[in-house]
mmCIF file of C-alpha atoms in Angstrom:
data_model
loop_
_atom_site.group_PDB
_atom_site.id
_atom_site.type_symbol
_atom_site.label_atom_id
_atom_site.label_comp_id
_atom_site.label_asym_id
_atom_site.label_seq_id
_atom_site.Cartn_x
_atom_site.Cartn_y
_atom_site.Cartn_z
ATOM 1 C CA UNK A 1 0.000 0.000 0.000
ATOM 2 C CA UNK A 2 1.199 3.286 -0.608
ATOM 3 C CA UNK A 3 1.752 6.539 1.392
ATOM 4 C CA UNK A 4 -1.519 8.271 2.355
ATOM 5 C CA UNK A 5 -1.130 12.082 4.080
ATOM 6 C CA UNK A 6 -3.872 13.002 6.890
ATOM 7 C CA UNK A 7 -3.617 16.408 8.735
ATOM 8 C CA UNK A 8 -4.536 16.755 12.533
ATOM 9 C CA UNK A 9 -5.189 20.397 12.983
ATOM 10 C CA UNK A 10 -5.494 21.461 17.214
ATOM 11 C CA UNK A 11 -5.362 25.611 17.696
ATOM 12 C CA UNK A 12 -3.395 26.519 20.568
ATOM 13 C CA UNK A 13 -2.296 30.423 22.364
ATOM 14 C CA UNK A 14 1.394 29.358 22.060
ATOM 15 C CA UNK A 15 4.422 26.902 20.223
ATOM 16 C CA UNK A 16 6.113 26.450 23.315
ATOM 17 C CA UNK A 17 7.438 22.762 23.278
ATOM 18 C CA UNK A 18 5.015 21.799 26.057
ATOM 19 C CA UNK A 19 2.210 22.797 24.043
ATOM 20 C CA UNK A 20 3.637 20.411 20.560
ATOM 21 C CA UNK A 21 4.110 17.554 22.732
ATOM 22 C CA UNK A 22 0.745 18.004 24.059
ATOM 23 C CA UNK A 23 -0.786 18.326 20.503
ATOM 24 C CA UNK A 24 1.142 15.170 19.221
ATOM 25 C CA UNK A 25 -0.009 13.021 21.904
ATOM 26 C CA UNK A 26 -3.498 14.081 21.343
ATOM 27 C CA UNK A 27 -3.304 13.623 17.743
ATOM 28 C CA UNK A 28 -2.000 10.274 18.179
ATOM 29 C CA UNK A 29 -4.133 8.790 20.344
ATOM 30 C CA UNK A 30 -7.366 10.579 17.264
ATOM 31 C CA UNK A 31 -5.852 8.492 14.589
ATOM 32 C CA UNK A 32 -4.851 5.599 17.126
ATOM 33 C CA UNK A 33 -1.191 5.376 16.849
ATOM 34 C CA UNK A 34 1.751 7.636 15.489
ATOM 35 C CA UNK A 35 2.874 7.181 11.871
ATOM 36 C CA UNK A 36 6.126 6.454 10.320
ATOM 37 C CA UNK A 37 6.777 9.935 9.429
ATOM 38 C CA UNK A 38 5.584 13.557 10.688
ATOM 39 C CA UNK A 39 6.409 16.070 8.185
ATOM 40 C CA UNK A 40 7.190 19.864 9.936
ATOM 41 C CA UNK A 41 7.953 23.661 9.056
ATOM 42 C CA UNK A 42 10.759 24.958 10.204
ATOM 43 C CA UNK A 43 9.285 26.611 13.474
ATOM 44 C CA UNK A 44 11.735 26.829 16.240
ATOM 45 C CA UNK A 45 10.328 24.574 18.568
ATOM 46 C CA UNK A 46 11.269 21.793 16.001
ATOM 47 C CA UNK A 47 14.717 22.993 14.655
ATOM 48 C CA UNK A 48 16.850 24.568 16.959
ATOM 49 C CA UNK A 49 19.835 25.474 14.864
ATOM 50 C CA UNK A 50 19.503 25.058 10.827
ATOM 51 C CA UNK A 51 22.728 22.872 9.146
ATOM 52 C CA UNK A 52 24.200 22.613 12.723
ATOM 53 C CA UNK A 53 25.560 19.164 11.664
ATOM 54 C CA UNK A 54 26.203 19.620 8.098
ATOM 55 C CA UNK A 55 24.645 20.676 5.271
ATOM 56 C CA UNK A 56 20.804 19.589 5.866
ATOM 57 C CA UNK A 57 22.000 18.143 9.330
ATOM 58 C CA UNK A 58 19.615 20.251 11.990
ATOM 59 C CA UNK A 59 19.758 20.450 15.248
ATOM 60 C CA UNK A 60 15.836 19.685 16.441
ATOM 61 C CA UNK A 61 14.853 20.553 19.882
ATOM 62 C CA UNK A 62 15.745 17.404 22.034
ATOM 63 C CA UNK A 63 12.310 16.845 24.147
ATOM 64 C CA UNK A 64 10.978 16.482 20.562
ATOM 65 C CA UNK A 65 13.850 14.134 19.956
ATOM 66 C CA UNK A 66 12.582 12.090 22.462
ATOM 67 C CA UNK A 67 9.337 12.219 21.391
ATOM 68 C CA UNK A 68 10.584 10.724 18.140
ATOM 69 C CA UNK A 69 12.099 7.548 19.906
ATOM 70 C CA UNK A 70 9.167 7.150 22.328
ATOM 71 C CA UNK A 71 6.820 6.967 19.704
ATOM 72 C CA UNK A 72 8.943 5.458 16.826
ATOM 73 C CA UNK A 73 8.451 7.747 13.783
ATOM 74 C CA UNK A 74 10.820 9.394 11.741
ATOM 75 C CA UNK A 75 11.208 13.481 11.626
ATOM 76 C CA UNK A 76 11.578 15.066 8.037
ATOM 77 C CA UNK A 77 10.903 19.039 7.543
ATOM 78 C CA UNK A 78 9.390 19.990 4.362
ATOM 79 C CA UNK A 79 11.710 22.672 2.019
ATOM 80 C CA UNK A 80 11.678 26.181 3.159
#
């Protein structure tokens, strides 16, 4: 089966990291599990420090990090 793409839309007062974590979990538990991949802008709660590492090597915030390895999916950002 291919790739499908669903959006989870939640409106919040701030992007504090608290508040994304938050939002993931919730969305997770809507579509009843995390996917493989989670697609992001470049907000700064996500990317700390563009081409930190290398050329297309960010630095992303590391709470989200963990995130990442708690639920098992994969962080890409889309272009800017």
């Amino acid at each position: 089966m291919g790739r499908i793409r669903v959006s989870y839309i939640e409106y919040v007062t701030d992007e504090h990291i608290e508040a994304l974590v938050a939002c993931h979990v919730r969305a997770f538990e809507f579509f009843g599990g995390a996917p493989c991949e989670v697609l992001y802008d470049y907000m700064k709660t996500v990317v700390i420090e563009r081409d930190d590492y290398g050329e297309r090597k960010h630095r992303f915030h590391p709470v989200l990090w963990d995130v990442t390895k708690h639920y098992s999916f994969t962080m890409r950002l889309c272009r800017p």
